Each structure stands twice: as structure tokens, then as C-alpha cells.
PDB file of C-alpha atoms in Angstrom:
ATOM      1  CA  MET P   8      36.353  -9.451 -10.523  1.00 39.00           C
ATOM      2  CA  THR P   9      39.632  -7.963 -11.001  1.00 39.00           C
ATOM      3  CA  GLY P  10      39.171  -4.514  -9.536  1.00 46.00           C
ATOM      4  CA  LEU P  11      38.720  -3.131  -6.078  1.00 48.00           C
ATOM      5  CA  ARG P  12      36.785  -5.885  -4.548  1.00 48.00           C
ATOM      6  CA  GLU P  13      37.744  -9.651  -4.182  1.00 49.00           C
ATOM      7  CA  GLU P  14      35.800 -12.348  -6.317  1.00 51.00           C
ATOM      8  CA  GLY P  15      32.706 -13.783  -4.942  1.00 54.00           C
ATOM      9  CA  VAL P  16      31.758 -10.471  -3.260  1.00 73.00           C
ATOM     10  CA  VAL P  17      28.797  -8.433  -4.430  1.00 91.00           C
ATOM     11  CA  PHE P  18      29.917  -5.280  -6.280  1.00 96.00           C
ATOM     12  CA  GLN P  19      27.581  -2.114  -5.716  1.00 97.00           C
ATOM     13  CA  VAL P  20      27.528   0.846  -7.862  1.00 98.00           C
ATOM     14  CA  ARG P  21      25.502   4.056  -7.277  1.00 97.00           C
ATOM     15  CA  ILE P  22      25.138   6.552 -10.116  1.00 97.00           C
ATOM     16  CA  HIS P  23      24.217  10.100  -9.481  1.00 96.00           C
ATOM     17  CA  GLY P  24      22.964  12.298 -12.404  1.00 94.00           C
ATOM     18  CA  ARG P  25      20.219  14.696 -13.534  1.00 91.00           C
ATOM     19  CA  GLY P  26      16.933  13.698 -15.309  1.00 87.00           C
ATOM     20  CA  GLY P  27      17.753  13.285 -18.964  1.00 85.00           C
ATOM     21  CA  GLN P  28      21.474  12.043 -18.597  1.00 89.00           C
ATOM     22  CA  GLY P  29      20.459   8.540 -18.707  1.00 91.00           C
ATOM     23  CA  ALA P  30      21.675   7.250 -15.227  1.00 93.00           C
ATOM     24  CA  VAL P  31      19.132   4.617 -15.374  1.00 93.00           C
ATOM     25  CA  THR P  32      20.217   3.509 -18.848  1.00 95.00           C
ATOM     26  CA  ALA P  33      23.846   3.390 -17.547  1.00 97.00           C
ATOM     27  CA  ALA P  34      22.914   0.978 -14.581  1.00 97.00           C
ATOM     28  CA  GLU P  35      21.114  -1.310 -17.141  1.00 97.00           C
ATOM     29  CA  LEU P  36      23.969  -1.260 -19.597  1.00 98.00           C
ATOM     30  CA  LEU P  37      26.268  -2.162 -16.684  1.00 98.00           C
ATOM     31  CA  SER P  38      24.104  -4.979 -15.539  1.00 98.00           C
ATOM     32  CA  VAL P  39      23.886  -6.493 -19.173  1.00 98.00           C
ATOM     33  CA  ALA P  40      27.757  -6.335 -19.496  1.00 98.00           C
ATOM     34  CA  ALA P  41      28.067  -8.355 -16.262  1.00 98.00           C
ATOM     35  CA  PHE P  42      25.156 -10.835 -17.647  1.00 97.00           C
ATOM     36  CA  LEU P  43      27.415 -11.271 -20.850  1.00 98.00           C
ATOM     37  CA  GLU P  44      30.250 -12.364 -18.509  1.00 97.00           C
ATOM     38  CA  GLY P  45      28.064 -15.087 -16.939  1.00 96.00           C
ATOM     39  CA  ARG P  46      27.527 -13.245 -13.608  1.00 96.00           C
ATOM     40  CA  HIS P  47      24.297 -12.084 -11.899  1.00 96.00           C
ATOM     41  CA  ALA P  48      23.414  -8.451 -11.796  1.00 97.00           C
ATOM     42  CA  GLN P  49      20.462  -6.086 -11.194  1.00 96.00           C
ATOM     43  CA  ALA P  50      19.914  -2.510 -12.185  1.00 96.00           C
ATOM     44  CA  PHE P  51      16.941  -0.158 -10.876  1.00 91.00           C
ATOM     45  CA  PRO P  52      16.324   3.450 -10.432  1.00 89.00           C
ATOM     46  CA  SER P  53      15.694   5.403  -7.188  1.00 84.00           C
ATOM     47  CA  PHE P  54      11.957   6.587  -6.743  1.00 60.00           C
ATOM     48  CA  GLY P  55      11.455  10.185  -6.924  1.00 61.00           C
ATOM     49  CA  SER P  56      11.365  13.166  -9.444  1.00 55.00           C
ATOM     50  CA  GLU P  57      12.523  12.305 -12.840  1.00 60.00           C
ATOM     51  CA  ARG P  58      11.826  15.666 -14.454  1.00 66.00           C
ATOM     52  CA  THR P  59      14.623  16.835 -16.697  1.00 70.00           C
ATOM     53  CA  GLY P  60      17.501  18.417 -14.701  1.00 77.00           C
ATOM     54  CA  ALA P  61      16.291  17.099 -11.225  1.00 85.00           C
ATOM     55  CA  PRO P  62      18.865  14.937  -9.192  1.00 90.00           C
ATOM     56  CA  VAL P  63      18.289  11.342  -9.801  1.00 92.00           C
ATOM     57  CA  MET P  64      20.031   8.066  -8.792  1.00 94.00           C
ATOM     58  CA  ALA P  65      20.316   4.598 -10.144  1.00 95.00           C
ATOM     59  CA  PHE P  66      21.814   1.538  -8.714  1.00 97.00           C
ATOM     60  CA  CYS P  67      23.598  -1.630 -10.097  1.00 97.00           C
ATOM     61  CA  ARG P  68      24.772  -4.829  -8.234  1.00 97.00           C
ATOM     62  CA  ILE P  69      27.082  -7.483  -9.898  1.00 97.00           C
ATOM     63  CA  ASP P  70      27.765 -10.769  -8.158  1.00 96.00           C
ATOM     64  CA  ASP P  71      28.753 -14.314  -8.838  1.00 94.00           C
ATOM     65  CA  ARG P  72      25.782 -15.563  -7.097  1.00 94.00           C
ATOM     66  CA  PRO P  73      22.011 -14.901  -7.258  1.00 94.00           C
ATOM     67  CA  ILE P  74      21.147 -11.382  -5.798  1.00 93.00           C
ATOM     68  CA  ARG P  75      18.180 -11.369  -3.317  1.00 89.00           C
ATOM     69  CA  VAL P  76      18.432  -7.891  -2.014  1.00 87.00           C
ATOM     70  CA  ARG P  77      16.487  -5.252  -3.746  1.00 83.00           C
ATOM     71  CA  GLU P  78      17.187  -2.198  -1.539  1.00 89.00           C
ATOM     72  CA  PRO P  79      18.819   0.959  -2.877  1.00 90.00           C
ATOM     73  CA  VAL P  80      22.525   0.966  -2.668  1.00 94.00           C
ATOM     74  CA  MET P  81      23.471   2.528   0.633  1.00 93.00           C
ATOM     75  CA  ARG P  82      27.214   1.569   0.908  1.00 94.00           C
ATOM     76  CA  PRO P  83      28.531   1.642  -2.605  1.00 96.00           C
ATOM     77  CA  ASP P  84      31.853   0.272  -3.846  1.00 96.00           C
ATOM     78  CA  ALA P  85      31.901   2.680  -6.649  1.00 96.00           C
ATOM     79  CA  LEU P  86      30.216   6.135  -7.444  1.00 96.00           C
ATOM     80  CA  VAL P  87      29.544   7.600 -10.779  1.00 98.00           C
ATOM     81  CA  VAL P  88      28.844  11.282 -10.840  1.00 97.00           C
ATOM     82  CA  GLN P  89      27.402  12.253 -14.261  1.00 97.00           C
ATOM     83  CA  ASP P  90      27.123  15.836 -13.552  1.00 95.00           C
ATOM     84  CA  ALA P  91      29.846  17.726 -11.462  1.00 94.00           C
ATOM     85  CA  THR P  92      27.255  20.388 -10.491  1.00 92.00           C
ATOM     86  CA  LEU P  93      25.683  17.719  -8.192  1.00 93.00           C
ATOM     87  CA  LEU P  94      28.917  17.596  -5.945  1.00 90.00           C
ATOM     88  CA  HIS P  95      27.988  20.679  -3.851  1.00 84.00           C
ATOM     89  CA  GLN P  96      24.136  19.981  -3.898  1.00 87.00           C
ATOM     90  CA  VAL P  97      23.799  16.418  -3.021  1.00 86.00           C
ATOM     91  CA  ASN P  98      25.769  14.385  -0.701  1.00 89.00           C
ATOM     92  CA  VAL P  99      27.154  11.946  -3.375  1.00 92.00           C
ATOM     93  CA  PHE P 100      29.735  10.555  -1.260  1.00 92.00           C
ATOM     94  CA  GLU P 101      27.385   9.320   1.541  1.00 91.00           C
ATOM     95  CA  GLY P 102      28.133   5.665   2.507  1.00 93.00           C
ATOM     96  CA  LEU P 103      31.024   5.262   0.206  1.00 93.00           C
ATOM     97  CA  HIS P 104      33.010   2.072   1.177  1.00 91.00           C
ATOM     98  CA  PRO P 105      36.448   3.139   2.566  1.00 86.00           C
ATOM     99  CA  GLU P 106      38.236   1.409  -0.237  1.00 87.00           C
ATOM    100  CA  GLY P 107      35.652   2.606  -2.738  1.00 91.00           C
ATOM    101  CA  ALA P 108      36.091   4.490  -6.086  1.00 93.00           C
ATOM    102  CA  VAL P 109      34.645   7.585  -7.416  1.00 94.00           C
ATOM    103  CA  LEU P 110      34.485   8.573 -11.103  1.00 96.00           C
ATOM    104  CA  ILE P 111      33.271  12.285 -11.876  1.00 96.00           C
ATOM    105  CA  ASN P 112      32.265  13.657 -15.296  1.00 97.00           C
ATOM    106  CA  SER P 113      34.595  16.626 -15.557  1.00 96.00           C
ATOM    107  CA  PRO P 114      37.460  17.799 -17.792  1.00 96.00           C
ATOM    108  CA  ARG P 115      39.029  19.231 -14.565  1.00 93.00           C
ATOM    109  CA  PRO P 116      41.019  17.278 -12.012  1.00 88.00           C
ATOM    110  CA  ILE P 117      39.561  16.449  -8.557  1.00 84.00           C
ATOM    111  CA  GLU P 118      41.579  19.207  -6.965  1.00 81.00           C
ATOM    112  CA  GLU P 119      39.994  21.838  -9.009  1.00 87.00           C
ATOM    113  CA  LEU P 120      36.429  20.661  -8.103  1.00 87.00           C
ATOM    114  CA  GLY P 121      36.760  21.578  -4.645  1.00 81.00           C
ATOM    115  CA  LEU P 122      37.391  18.020  -3.437  1.00 80.00           C
ATOM    116  CA  ALA P 123      40.908  18.097  -2.388  1.00 67.00           C
ATOM    117  CA  ASP P 124      40.011  16.715   1.044  1.00 68.00           C
ATOM    118  CA  LEU P 125      38.245  13.638  -0.431  1.00 69.00           C
ATOM    119  CA  ALA P 126      41.435  11.747   0.068  1.00 57.00           C
ATOM    120  CA  GLU P 127      41.127  12.446   3.660  1.00 64.00           C
ATOM    121  CA  THR P 128      37.467  11.703   3.904  1.00 65.00           C
ATOM    122  CA  VAL P 129      37.851   8.316   2.102  1.00 64.00           C
ATOM    123  CA  PRO P 130      41.508   7.535   2.630  1.00 59.00           C
ATOM    124  CA  HIS P 131      41.745   4.726   0.124  1.00 63.00           C
ATOM    125  CA  ALA P 132      39.465   5.895  -2.618  1.00 66.00           C
ATOM    126  CA  PHE P 133      40.267   6.052  -6.303  1.00 84.00           C
ATOM    127  CA  ALA P 134      38.864   9.421  -7.112  1.00 88.00           C
ATOM    128  CA  LEU P 135      39.204  10.381 -10.684  1.00 92.00           C
ATOM    129  CA  THR P 136      37.733  12.460 -13.577  1.00 94.00           C
ATOM    130  CA  VAL P 137      36.930  12.023 -17.138  1.00 96.00           C
ATOM    131  CA  PRO P 138      35.609  14.507 -19.776  1.00 97.00           C
ATOM    132  CA  ALA P 139      32.761  12.194 -20.545  1.00 97.00           C
ATOM    133  CA  THR P 140      30.373  15.044 -22.024  1.00 97.00           C
ATOM    134  CA  ALA P 141      33.188  16.314 -24.215  1.00 97.00           C
ATOM    135  CA  LEU P 142      33.952  12.673 -25.412  1.00 98.00           C
ATOM    136  CA  ALA P 143      30.201  12.130 -26.144  1.00 97.00           C
ATOM    137  CA  LEU P 144      29.834  15.526 -28.167  1.00 97.00           C
ATOM    138  CA  ARG P 145      32.941  14.494 -30.176  1.00 97.00           C
ATOM    139  CA  HIS P 146      32.057  10.898 -30.936  1.00 97.00           C
ATOM    140  CA  PHE P 147      28.311  11.189 -31.526  1.00 95.00           C
ATOM    141  CA  GLY P 148      27.367  14.879 -31.192  1.00 95.00           C
ATOM    142  CA  ARG P 149      25.122  14.568 -27.978  1.00 94.00           C
ATOM    143  CA  PRO P 150      25.934  15.703 -24.562  1.00 94.00           C
ATOM    144  CA  VAL P 151      25.002  12.276 -22.991  1.00 93.00           C
ATOM    145  CA  PRO P 152      27.657  10.963 -20.936  1.00 95.00           C
ATOM    146  CA  ASN P 153      26.299   7.858 -19.499  1.00 96.00           C
ATOM    147  CA  ALA P 154      27.809   5.085 -21.592  1.00 96.00           C
ATOM    148  CA  VAL P 155      31.042   7.011 -21.851  1.00 97.00           C
ATOM    149  CA  LEU P 156      31.303   6.980 -18.198  1.00 98.00           C
ATOM    150  CA  LEU P 157      30.909   3.178 -17.997  1.00 98.00           C
ATOM    151  CA  GLY P 158      34.025   2.883 -20.080  1.00 98.00           C
ATOM    152  CA  GLY P 159      35.926   4.767 -17.408  1.00 98.00           C
ATOM    153  CA  LEU P 160      34.360   2.940 -14.500  1.00 98.00           C
ATOM    154  CA  ALA P 161      35.461  -0.391 -16.140  1.00 98.00           C
ATOM    155  CA  ALA P 162      39.091   0.811 -16.189  1.00 97.00           C
ATOM    156  CA  LEU P 163      38.881   2.361 -12.616  1.00 95.00           C
ATOM    157  CA  THR P 164      37.255  -0.880 -10.926  1.00 95.00           C
ATOM    158  CA  GLY P 165      37.454  -3.787 -13.306  1.00 95.00           C
ATOM    159  CA  CYS P 166      33.792  -4.418 -12.556  1.00 96.00           C
ATOM    160  CA  VAL P 167      33.289  -5.569 -16.130  1.00 97.00           C
ATOM    161  CA  ARG P 168      35.493  -5.966 -19.245  1.00 98.00           C
ATOM    162  CA  ILE P 169      35.578  -3.189 -21.701  1.00 98.00           C
ATOM    163  CA  ASP P 170      34.647  -5.614 -24.562  1.00 98.00           C
ATOM    164  CA  SER P 171      31.450  -6.901 -22.545  1.00 98.00           C
ATOM    165  CA  LEU P 172      30.481  -3.212 -21.959  1.00 98.00           C
ATOM    166  CA  THR P 173      30.798  -2.218 -25.702  1.00 98.00           C
ATOM    167  CA  ALA P 174      28.930  -5.322 -26.555  1.00 98.00           C
ATOM    168  CA  ALA P 175      26.045  -4.191 -24.128  1.00 98.00           C
ATOM    169  CA  ILE P 176      26.221  -0.693 -25.491  1.00 98.00           C
ATOM    170  CA  GLN P 177      26.053  -1.873 -29.369  1.00 97.00           C
ATOM    171  CA  ASP P 178      23.183  -4.206 -28.489  1.00 97.00           C
ATOM    172  CA  ARG P 179      21.181  -1.236 -26.793  1.00 96.00           C
ATOM    173  CA  PHE P 180      22.097   1.260 -29.435  1.00 95.00           C
ATOM    174  CA  PRO P 181      22.499  -0.588 -32.842  1.00 89.00           C
ATOM    175  CA  GLY P 182      23.939   1.009 -35.649  1.00 95.00           C
ATOM    176  CA  GLU P 183      26.061   4.036 -35.983  1.00 96.00           C
ATOM    177  CA  LEU P 184      24.915   5.474 -32.578  1.00 96.00           C
ATOM    178  CA  GLY P 185      26.049   2.316 -30.721  1.00 96.00           C
ATOM    179  CA  ALA P 186      29.337   2.146 -32.566  1.00 97.00           C
ATOM    180  CA  ALA P 187      29.931   5.789 -31.642  1.00 97.00           C
ATOM    181  CA  ASN P 188      28.987   5.292 -27.979  1.00 97.00           C
ATOM    182  CA  ALA P 189      31.174   2.219 -27.773  1.00 98.00           C
ATOM    183  CA  ALA P 190      34.088   4.100 -29.296  1.00 98.00           C
ATOM    184  CA  ALA P 191      33.570   6.981 -26.713  1.00 98.00           C
ATOM    185  CA  ALA P 192      33.446   4.381 -23.931  1.00 98.00           C
ATOM    186  CA  ARG P 193      36.730   2.790 -25.134  1.00 98.00           C
ATOM    187  CA  GLU P 194      38.286   6.266 -25.085  1.00 98.00           C
ATOM    188  CA  ALA P 195      37.061   6.829 -21.651  1.00 98.00           C
ATOM    189  CA  PHE P 196      38.433   3.433 -20.706  1.00 98.00           C
ATOM    190  CA  ASP P 197      41.926   4.371 -21.901  1.00 98.00           C
ATOM    191  CA  HIS P 198      41.882   7.818 -20.439  1.00 96.00           C
ATOM    192  CA  VAL P 199      40.875   6.489 -16.992  1.00 95.00           C
ATOM    193  CA  ARG P 200      43.324   3.586 -17.122  1.00 94.00           C
ATOM    194  CA  ALA P 201      46.154   6.059 -17.750  1.00 94.00           C
ATOM    195  CA  GLU P 202      45.033   8.323 -14.997  1.00 89.00           C
ATOM    196  CA  ARG P 203      44.718   5.458 -12.628  1.00 86.00           C
ATOM    197  CA  GLU P 204      48.206   4.253 -13.432  1.00 87.00           C
ATOM    198  CA  GLU P 205      49.492   7.765 -12.710  1.00 84.00           C
ATOM    199  CA  PHE P 206      47.639   7.794  -9.491  1.00 76.00           C
ATOM    200  CA  VAL P 207      49.022   4.521  -8.348  1.00 77.00           C
ATOM    201  CA  HIS P 208      52.526   5.582  -9.067  1.00 79.00           C
ATOM    202  CA  ALA P 209      52.001   8.881  -7.254  1.00 76.00           C
ATOM    203  CA  GLN P 210      50.819   7.016  -4.205  1.00 72.00           C
ATOM    204  CA  ALA P 211      53.771   4.603  -4.241  1.00 71.00           C
ATOM    205  CA  ASP P 212      56.286   7.671  -4.312  1.00 66.00           C
TER     206      ASP P 212
END
């Protein structure tokens, strides 16, 4: 793994969204991308209300070895927030690893989301945003940000390669829809990679 955690160590992702935004599908796509790279992975949802609009969680673990644990991810290495309105309704940052990463679906920077103190709460976190819903609408005409955000996550953490991710997306959504989702994920990857480089340079100054 080339991202935030060293190779051979399980990488845990928690996805926060609302019912209907595809959080569970996102976790499954991420696990398939890891499988395509010859690694072990698991994906599963939280148990609770799944009605449209209700807060939901999904989890993914990636490891180079078989994964035995099936508990919810309580100490994530990365958080994906599919809906920024959850930020002040749910404690999405609970348990985040001190060197973890946060990716939020929003066209606005972290500071404008009322999260300027996130760097103080999690000193080493990479906390970035990506306009995933806008990218989804532009590429395939639906406000479904799940696969798009995974492209950003791949850039932010290196948990999977973008080629593996787009292959998983196109396998799940064949035809034009899959190609459009994959293109949106690649654009999110490029967007977050540029943001991450800017973040790293700012921290070095």
C-alpha cells in the first residue's frame, strides 16, 4: 500500500452517507478494487435504518493477509463523507486514526464547512474536499457521488490504484453508465491529487 499506512497493515475505511447515496455500494467497489490487486478485502454495512435520507455507514477493510474480524470499523484510517450535511449532525470523526485521512463531498474547502479546527483535533490528518456530486451530475446526470468519491480516496490515501478502481466500477456498472462513473472517478482522482500536493507543500512551508 502506497498511501498513509505501511504495507502489511490492515487499512480501514468508514463511509458516512445517507440512504440512497450508495454508501454500501462504495464499500463493495473499494473491496473489489483491492481484490483485483491480489489483496484481501471485506465490505459490509452498518445495521440500522436504511430509509432514504437517513444517516448510514458502510465499512471496508483491505489487507495483504486474510481478514478475520467482522466488527464495525471503530478506528478508521480514512473517512469518506458523502453528504456534508452530516458533519454537524453525526460525529463522523469519532475514532479517526491520528494519521488518518478525511474526504468530504463538497465544492467548498474545509475551512468553509466549519471544520477549521479539524487540523487541531487530528493533527496529522489529510482533510480535503471534492465536488463529487457536481462531477457525477456532469458525467452521468445523477447526483450519486459514491464511485466518484472513491477516485478521490484513491488519490488521497493510495489504498487502491485508480486503474483497479475504474475496472471495479465498470464491472459493476457495464456500458455507458460504468464508463461515465469511471471517468468521474478519474477526474476526482486528479482533483484530489492536486489538492493533496498543494496541502503537502503548504505544510512544508
